Coordinates of C-alpha atoms in Angstrom, one line a residue:
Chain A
X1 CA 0.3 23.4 16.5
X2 CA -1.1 20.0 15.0
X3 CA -4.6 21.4 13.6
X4 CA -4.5 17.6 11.5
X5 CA -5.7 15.9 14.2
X6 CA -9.2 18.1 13.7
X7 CA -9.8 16.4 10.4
X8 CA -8.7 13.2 10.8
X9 CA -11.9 10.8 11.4
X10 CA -12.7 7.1 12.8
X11 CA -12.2 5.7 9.5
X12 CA -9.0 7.4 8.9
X13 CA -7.6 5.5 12.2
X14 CA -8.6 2.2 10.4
X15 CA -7.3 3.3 7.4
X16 CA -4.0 4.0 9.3
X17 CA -4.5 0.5 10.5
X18 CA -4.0 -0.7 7.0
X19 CA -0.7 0.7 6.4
X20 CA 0.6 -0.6 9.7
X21 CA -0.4 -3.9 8.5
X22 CA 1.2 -3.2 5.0
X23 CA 4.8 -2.0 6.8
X24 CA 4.3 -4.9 8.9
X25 CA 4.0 -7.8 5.9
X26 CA 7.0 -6.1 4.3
X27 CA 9.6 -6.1 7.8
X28 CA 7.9 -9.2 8.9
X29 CA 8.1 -10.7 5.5
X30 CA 4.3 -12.5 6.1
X31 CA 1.9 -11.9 3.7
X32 CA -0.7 -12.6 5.9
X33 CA -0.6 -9.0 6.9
X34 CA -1.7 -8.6 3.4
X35 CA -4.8 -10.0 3.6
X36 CA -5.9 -8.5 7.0
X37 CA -5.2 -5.1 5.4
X38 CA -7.4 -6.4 2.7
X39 CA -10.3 -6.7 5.2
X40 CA -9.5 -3.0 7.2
X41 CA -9.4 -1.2 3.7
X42 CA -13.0 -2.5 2.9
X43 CA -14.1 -1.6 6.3
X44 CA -12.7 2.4 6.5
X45 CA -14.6 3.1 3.0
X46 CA -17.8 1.2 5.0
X47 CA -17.7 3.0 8.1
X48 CA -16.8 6.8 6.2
X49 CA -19.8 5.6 4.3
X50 CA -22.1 5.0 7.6
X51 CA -20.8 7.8 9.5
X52 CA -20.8 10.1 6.8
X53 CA -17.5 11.0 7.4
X54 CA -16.6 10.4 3.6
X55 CA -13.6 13.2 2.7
X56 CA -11.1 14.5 0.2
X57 CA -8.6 13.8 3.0
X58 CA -9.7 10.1 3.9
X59 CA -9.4 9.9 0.2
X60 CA -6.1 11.0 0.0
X61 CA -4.9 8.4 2.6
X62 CA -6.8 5.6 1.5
X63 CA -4.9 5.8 -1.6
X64 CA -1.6 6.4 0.3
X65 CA -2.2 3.4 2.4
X66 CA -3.2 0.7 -0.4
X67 CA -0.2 1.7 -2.2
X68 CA 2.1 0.4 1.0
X69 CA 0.2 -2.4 1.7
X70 CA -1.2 -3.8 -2.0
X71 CA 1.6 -2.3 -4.4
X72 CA 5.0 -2.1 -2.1
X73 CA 4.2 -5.2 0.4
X74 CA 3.6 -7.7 -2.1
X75 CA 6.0 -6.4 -4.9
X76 CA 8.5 -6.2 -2.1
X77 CA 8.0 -10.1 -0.9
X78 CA 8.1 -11.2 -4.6
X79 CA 11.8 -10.6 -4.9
X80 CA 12.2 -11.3 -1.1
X81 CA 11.1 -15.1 -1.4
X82 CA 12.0 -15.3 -5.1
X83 CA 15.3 -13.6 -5.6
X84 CA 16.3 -12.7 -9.6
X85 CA 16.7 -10.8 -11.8
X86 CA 13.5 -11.1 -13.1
X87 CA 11.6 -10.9 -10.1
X88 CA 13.7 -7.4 -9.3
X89 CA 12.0 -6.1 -12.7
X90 CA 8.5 -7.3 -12.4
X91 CA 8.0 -6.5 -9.1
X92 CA 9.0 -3.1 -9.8
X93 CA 6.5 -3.7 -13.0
X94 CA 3.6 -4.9 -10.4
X95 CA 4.1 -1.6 -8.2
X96 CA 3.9 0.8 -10.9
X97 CA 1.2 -0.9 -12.3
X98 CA -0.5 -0.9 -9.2
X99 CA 0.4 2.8 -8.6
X100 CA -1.1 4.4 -11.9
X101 CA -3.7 2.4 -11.1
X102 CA -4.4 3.9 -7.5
X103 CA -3.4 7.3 -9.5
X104 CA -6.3 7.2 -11.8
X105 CA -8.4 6.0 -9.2
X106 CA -7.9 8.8 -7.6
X107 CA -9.3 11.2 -10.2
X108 CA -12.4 8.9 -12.0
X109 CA -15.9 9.3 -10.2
X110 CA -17.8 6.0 -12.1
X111 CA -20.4 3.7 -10.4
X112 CA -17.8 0.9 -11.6
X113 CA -14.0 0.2 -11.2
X114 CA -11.9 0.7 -14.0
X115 CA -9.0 -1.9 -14.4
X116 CA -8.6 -4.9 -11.1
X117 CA -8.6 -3.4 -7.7
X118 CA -5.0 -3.4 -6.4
X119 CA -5.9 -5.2 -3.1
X120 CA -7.4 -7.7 -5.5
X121 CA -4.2 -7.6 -7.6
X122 CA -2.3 -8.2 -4.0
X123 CA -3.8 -10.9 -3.2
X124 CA -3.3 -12.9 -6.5
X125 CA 0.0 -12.3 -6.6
X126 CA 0.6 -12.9 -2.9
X127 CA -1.2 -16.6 -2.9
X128 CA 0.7 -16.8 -5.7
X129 CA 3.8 -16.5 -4.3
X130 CA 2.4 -18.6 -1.1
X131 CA 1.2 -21.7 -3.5
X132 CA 4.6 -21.6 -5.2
X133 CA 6.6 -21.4 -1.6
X134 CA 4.4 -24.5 -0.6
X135 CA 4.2 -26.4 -3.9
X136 CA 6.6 -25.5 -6.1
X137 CA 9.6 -28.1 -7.2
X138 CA 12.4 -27.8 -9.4
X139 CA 11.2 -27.4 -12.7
X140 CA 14.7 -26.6 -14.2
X141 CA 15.2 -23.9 -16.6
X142 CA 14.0 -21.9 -19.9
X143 CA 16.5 -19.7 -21.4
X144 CA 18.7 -20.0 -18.3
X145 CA 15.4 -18.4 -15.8
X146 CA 14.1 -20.8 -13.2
X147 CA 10.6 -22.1 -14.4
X148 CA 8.8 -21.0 -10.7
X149 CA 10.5 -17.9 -11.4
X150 CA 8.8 -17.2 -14.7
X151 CA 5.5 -18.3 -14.2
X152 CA 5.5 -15.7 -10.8
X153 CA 7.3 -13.1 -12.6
X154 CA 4.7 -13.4 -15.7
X155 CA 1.7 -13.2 -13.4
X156 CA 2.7 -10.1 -11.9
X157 CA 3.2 -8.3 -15.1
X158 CA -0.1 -9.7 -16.2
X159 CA -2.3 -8.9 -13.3
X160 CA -0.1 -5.5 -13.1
X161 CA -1.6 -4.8 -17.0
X162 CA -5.2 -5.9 -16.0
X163 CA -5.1 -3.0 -12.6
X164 CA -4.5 -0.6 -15.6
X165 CA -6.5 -1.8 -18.0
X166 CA -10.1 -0.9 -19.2
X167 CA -11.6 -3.5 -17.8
X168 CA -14.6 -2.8 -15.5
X169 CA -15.6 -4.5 -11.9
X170 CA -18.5 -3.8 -9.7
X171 CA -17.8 -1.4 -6.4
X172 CA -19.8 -3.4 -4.2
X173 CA -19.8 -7.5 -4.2
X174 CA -23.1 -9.2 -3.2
X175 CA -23.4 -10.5 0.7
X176 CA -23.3 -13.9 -0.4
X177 CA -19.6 -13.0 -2.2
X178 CA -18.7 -11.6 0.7
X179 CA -19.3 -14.5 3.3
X180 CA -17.4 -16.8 1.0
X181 CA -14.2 -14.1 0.8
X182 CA -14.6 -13.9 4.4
X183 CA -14.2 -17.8 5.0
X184 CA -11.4 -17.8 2.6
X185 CA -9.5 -15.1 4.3
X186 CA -9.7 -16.6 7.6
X187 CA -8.5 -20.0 6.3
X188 CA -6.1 -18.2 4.5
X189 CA -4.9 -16.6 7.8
X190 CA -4.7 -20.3 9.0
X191 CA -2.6 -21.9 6.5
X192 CA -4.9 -23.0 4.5
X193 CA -5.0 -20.5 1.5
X194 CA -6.1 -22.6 -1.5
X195 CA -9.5 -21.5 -1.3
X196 CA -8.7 -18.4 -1.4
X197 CA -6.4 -18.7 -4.4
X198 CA -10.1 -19.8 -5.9
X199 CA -11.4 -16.7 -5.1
X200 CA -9.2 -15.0 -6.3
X201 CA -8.8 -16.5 -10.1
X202 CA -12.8 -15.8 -9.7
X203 CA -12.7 -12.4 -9.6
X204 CA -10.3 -11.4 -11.7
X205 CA -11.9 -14.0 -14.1
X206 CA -15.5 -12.1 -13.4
X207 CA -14.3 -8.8 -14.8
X208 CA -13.1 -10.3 -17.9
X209 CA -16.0 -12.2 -18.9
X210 CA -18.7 -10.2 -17.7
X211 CA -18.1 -7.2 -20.1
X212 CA -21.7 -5.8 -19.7
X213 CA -21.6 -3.4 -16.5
X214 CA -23.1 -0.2 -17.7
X215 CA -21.6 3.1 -18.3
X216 CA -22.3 5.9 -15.5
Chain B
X1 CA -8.2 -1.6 -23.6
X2 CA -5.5 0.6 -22.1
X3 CA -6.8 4.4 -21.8
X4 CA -4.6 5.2 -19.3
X5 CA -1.6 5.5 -21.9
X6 CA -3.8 8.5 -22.7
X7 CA -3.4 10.8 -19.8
X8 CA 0.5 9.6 -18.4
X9 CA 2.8 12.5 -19.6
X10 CA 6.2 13.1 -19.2
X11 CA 6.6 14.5 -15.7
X12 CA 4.7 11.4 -14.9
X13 CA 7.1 9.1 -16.0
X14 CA 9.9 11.0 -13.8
X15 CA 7.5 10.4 -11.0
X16 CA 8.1 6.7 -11.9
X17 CA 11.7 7.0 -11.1
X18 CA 11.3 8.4 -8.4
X19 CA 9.0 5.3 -7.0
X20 CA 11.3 3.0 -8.8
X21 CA 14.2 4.5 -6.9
X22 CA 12.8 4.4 -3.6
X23 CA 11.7 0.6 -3.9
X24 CA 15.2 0.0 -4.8
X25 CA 16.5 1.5 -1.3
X26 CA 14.4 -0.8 0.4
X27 CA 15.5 -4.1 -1.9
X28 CA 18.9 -3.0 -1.7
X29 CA 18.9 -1.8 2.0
X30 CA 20.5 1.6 0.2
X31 CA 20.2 5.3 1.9
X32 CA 21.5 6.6 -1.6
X33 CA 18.6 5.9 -3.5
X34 CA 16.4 7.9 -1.3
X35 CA 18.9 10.9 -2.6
X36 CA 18.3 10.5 -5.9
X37 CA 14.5 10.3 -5.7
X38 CA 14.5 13.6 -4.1
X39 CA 16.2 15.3 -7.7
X40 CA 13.7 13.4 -9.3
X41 CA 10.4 14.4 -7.2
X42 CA 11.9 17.8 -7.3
X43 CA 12.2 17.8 -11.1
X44 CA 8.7 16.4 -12.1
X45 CA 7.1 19.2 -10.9
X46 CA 9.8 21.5 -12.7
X47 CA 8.9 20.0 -15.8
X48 CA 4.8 19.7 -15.4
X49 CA 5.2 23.4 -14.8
X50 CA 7.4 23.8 -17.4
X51 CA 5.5 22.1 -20.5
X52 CA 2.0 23.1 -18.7
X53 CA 1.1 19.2 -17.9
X54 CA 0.4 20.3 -14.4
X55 CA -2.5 17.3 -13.7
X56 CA -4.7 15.9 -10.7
X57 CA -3.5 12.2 -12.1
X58 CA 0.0 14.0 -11.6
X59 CA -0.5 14.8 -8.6
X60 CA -2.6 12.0 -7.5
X61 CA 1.1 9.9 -8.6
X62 CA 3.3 12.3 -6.9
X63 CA 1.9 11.7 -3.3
X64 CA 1.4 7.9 -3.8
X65 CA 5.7 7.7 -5.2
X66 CA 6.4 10.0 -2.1
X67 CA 5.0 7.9 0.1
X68 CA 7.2 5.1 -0.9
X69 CA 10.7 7.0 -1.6
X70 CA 10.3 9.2 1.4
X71 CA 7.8 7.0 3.7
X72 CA 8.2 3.4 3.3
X73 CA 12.1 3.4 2.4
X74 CA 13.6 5.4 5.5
X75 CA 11.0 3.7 8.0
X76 CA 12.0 0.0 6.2
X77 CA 15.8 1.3 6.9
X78 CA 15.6 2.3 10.0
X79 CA 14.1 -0.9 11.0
X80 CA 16.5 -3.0 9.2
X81 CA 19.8 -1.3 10.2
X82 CA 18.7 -0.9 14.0
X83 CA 16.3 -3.8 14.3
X84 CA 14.5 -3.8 17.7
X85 CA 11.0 -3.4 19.0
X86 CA 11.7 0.2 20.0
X87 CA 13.0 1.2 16.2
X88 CA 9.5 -1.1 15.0
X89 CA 7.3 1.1 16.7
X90 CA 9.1 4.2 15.9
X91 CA 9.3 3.5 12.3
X92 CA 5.8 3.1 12.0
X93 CA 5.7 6.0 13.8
X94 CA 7.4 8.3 10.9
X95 CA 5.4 6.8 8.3
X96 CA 2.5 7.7 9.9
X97 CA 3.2 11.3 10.0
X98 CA 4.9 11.1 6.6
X99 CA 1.5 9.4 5.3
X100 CA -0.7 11.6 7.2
X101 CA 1.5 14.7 5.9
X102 CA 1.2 13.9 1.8
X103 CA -2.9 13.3 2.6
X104 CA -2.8 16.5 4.1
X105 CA -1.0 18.5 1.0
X106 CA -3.0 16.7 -1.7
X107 CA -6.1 18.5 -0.3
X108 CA -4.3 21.8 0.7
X109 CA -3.5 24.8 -2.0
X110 CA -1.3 27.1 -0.3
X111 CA 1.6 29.2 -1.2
X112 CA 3.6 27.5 1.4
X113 CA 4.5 23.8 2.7
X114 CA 2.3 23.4 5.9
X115 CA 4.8 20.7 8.3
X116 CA 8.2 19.7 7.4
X117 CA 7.8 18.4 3.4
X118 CA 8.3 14.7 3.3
X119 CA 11.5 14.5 1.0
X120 CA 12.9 16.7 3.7
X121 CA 12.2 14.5 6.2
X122 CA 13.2 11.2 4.9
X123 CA 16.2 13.0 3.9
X124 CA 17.0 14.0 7.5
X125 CA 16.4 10.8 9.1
X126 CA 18.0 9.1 6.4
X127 CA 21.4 10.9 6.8
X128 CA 21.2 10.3 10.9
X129 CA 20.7 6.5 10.5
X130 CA 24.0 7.3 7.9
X131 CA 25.8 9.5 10.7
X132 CA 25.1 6.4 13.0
X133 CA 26.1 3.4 11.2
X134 CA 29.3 5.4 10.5
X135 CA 30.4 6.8 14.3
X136 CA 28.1 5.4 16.5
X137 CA 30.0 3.2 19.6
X138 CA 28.3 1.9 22.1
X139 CA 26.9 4.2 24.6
X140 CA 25.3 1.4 26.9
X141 CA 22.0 1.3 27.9
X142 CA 19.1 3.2 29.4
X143 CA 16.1 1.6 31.3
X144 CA 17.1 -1.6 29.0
X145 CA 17.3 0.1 25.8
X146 CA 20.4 0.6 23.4
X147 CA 21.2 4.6 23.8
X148 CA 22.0 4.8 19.7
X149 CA 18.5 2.7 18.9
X150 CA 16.6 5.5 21.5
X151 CA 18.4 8.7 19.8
X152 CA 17.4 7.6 16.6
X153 CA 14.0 6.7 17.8
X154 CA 13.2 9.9 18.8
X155 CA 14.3 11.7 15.9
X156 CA 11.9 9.7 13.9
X157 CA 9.1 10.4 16.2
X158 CA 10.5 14.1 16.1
X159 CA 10.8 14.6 12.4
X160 CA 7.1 12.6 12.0
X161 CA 5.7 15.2 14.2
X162 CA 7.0 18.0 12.8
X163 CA 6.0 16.6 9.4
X164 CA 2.4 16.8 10.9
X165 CA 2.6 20.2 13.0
X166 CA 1.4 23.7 11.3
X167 CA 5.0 24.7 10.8
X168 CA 5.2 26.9 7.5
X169 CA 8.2 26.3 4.9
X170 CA 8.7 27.8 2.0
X171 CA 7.1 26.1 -1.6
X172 CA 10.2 26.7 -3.8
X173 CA 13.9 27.6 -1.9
X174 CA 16.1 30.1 -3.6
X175 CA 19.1 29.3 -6.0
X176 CA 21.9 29.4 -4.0
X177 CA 20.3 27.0 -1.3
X178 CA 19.2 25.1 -4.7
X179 CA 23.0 24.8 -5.4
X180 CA 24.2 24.1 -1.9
X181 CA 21.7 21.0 -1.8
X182 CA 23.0 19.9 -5.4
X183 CA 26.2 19.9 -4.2
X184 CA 25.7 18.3 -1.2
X185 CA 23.9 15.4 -2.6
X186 CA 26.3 14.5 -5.1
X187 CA 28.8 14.4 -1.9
X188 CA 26.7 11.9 -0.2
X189 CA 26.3 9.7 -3.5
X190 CA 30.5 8.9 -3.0
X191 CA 30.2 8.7 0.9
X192 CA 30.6 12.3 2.3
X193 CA 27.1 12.7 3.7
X194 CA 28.5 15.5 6.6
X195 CA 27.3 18.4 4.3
X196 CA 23.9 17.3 3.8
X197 CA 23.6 16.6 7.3
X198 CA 24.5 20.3 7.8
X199 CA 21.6 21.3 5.2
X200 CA 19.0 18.9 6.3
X201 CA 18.8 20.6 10.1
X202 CA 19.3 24.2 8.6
X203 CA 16.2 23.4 6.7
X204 CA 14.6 22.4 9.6
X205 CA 15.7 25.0 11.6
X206 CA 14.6 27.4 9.0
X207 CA 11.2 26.8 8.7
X208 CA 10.7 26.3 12.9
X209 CA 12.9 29.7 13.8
X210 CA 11.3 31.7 10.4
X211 CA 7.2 31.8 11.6
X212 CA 7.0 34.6 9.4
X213 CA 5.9 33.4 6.1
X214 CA 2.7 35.3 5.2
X215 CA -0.8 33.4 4.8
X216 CA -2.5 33.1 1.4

């Protein structure tokens, strides 16, 4: 009657976890959910990995999970906390972005990412949104758009261009990398989320500038 | 700098309505665009058959819209129409199953839908939550919990798990059903949803009463 639960593994659970967490960010409107998901999708690849319980399947729901939690959730809290037109059409720009993104991820086999992560791309654009809920004042207007509006609204096309772009990124970041991420993401989950912001501009920033990854 | 242009054809870009529609239903708290994404899914396999553009990448897009249109949306409206701790859990619940279902068919190639397709069952829970917000009174309470909230809840967790169960349906329904669906959809786009209610259980009913669809 349900012969899916004989293929589903330990990592797939935490991969379910993720999406929970995605759902959760978008009814909750928090985008700290976000960046916990961020932590369980690094860990279900990690622990497939170890238990060598890597599959077509745990694939397949990877995928379907980041695109909840990295392209709906944070395209979704965009217009939430930033109501406009604008914001209706580049968060829409954001999760297709991030979606043929996930779509071609799906079908390259490279030592390398193509184009920035989506959870990456989530998490710019969410302490984006959270540095311009904390920070932001009235800047007026530009061709009758709010100013905050139109910086936020830019940055999601933009980082939605870099997910599909060409540009290359290294699978797996160094230890050291990681600890800091780590630090950030807790303080992040504490209010404090200007560090991570940091982090954040770094990596994308890293892919840019460091052109010379090799070719598998 | 942006290969991707390369391999997007034009079934894929229907796929993109289809995601663009169902993140619309959850901005706009809409049933209706859930509808119109199933014509859309529907028809961007129509047409990659058609002009022989039949892809992975296609496919690899297909589940990741679906999981939106017919995961994300419904679950996101049954939560915000009937918000409670019982409708959280239970919406979660669906998209589960829905997610779980699409991970499934991505690695599956069989003549037949194994589980209830998800378009079908965002459809069917969809046109409940509908049937409720129109005629529901209130029925009172059992063991604490609003009786419209727990009927609803269990056809979620009902339609997930049939989503996930070994049930066979049928890959692609005959014409006259074809048209019957058409016509009922259009119905529900100007408010009579009663007839698509009608076709959403005869679809279930159909593949749960017919077990005799032959293996490939």
């Amino acid at each position: 009657m349900f012969k899916i639960k004989n293929i589903i593994t330990i990592s797939d659970y935490i991969t379910i976890i993720n999406i929970i967490l995605g759902m959760l960010a978008i009814l909750f409107h928090d985008f700290r959910f976000i960046y916990v998901a961020i932590v369980f999708d690094a860990l279900d690849g990690y622990i497939a990995r170890k238990t060598n319980t890597v599959s077509d399947f745990g694939a397949q729901l990877d995928s379907l999970c980041d695109v909840v939690s990295f392209g709906v959730a944070p395209a979704y809290l965009l217009y939430f906390y930033f109501e406009n037109t604008l914001t209706l059409i580049t968060s829409l720009v954001f999760l297709i972005c991030g979606t043929l993104r996930l779509a071609r991820f799906g079908i390259l086999d490279v030592k390398y990412f193509v184009g920035l992560p989506i959870p990456a791309g989530a998490l710019i654009l969410s302490v984006f949104c959270q540095l311009f809920l904390r920070y932001s004042k009235d800047l007026g207007n530009i061709v009758g758009m709010d100013v905050n509006n139109l910086i936020l609204s830019l940055l999601a096309v933009l980082v939605g261009l870099i997910m599909i772009s060409d540009i290359k990124y290294p699978k797996y970041p160094n230890k050291i990398a990681l600890i800091i991420f780590g630090i950030s993401l807790i303080l992040s989950l504490v209010g404090v989320f200007e560090v991570l912001f940091i982090c954040a501009i770094g990596y994308v920033l890293y892919g840019i500038l460091k052109m010379d990854i090799e070719d598998s």
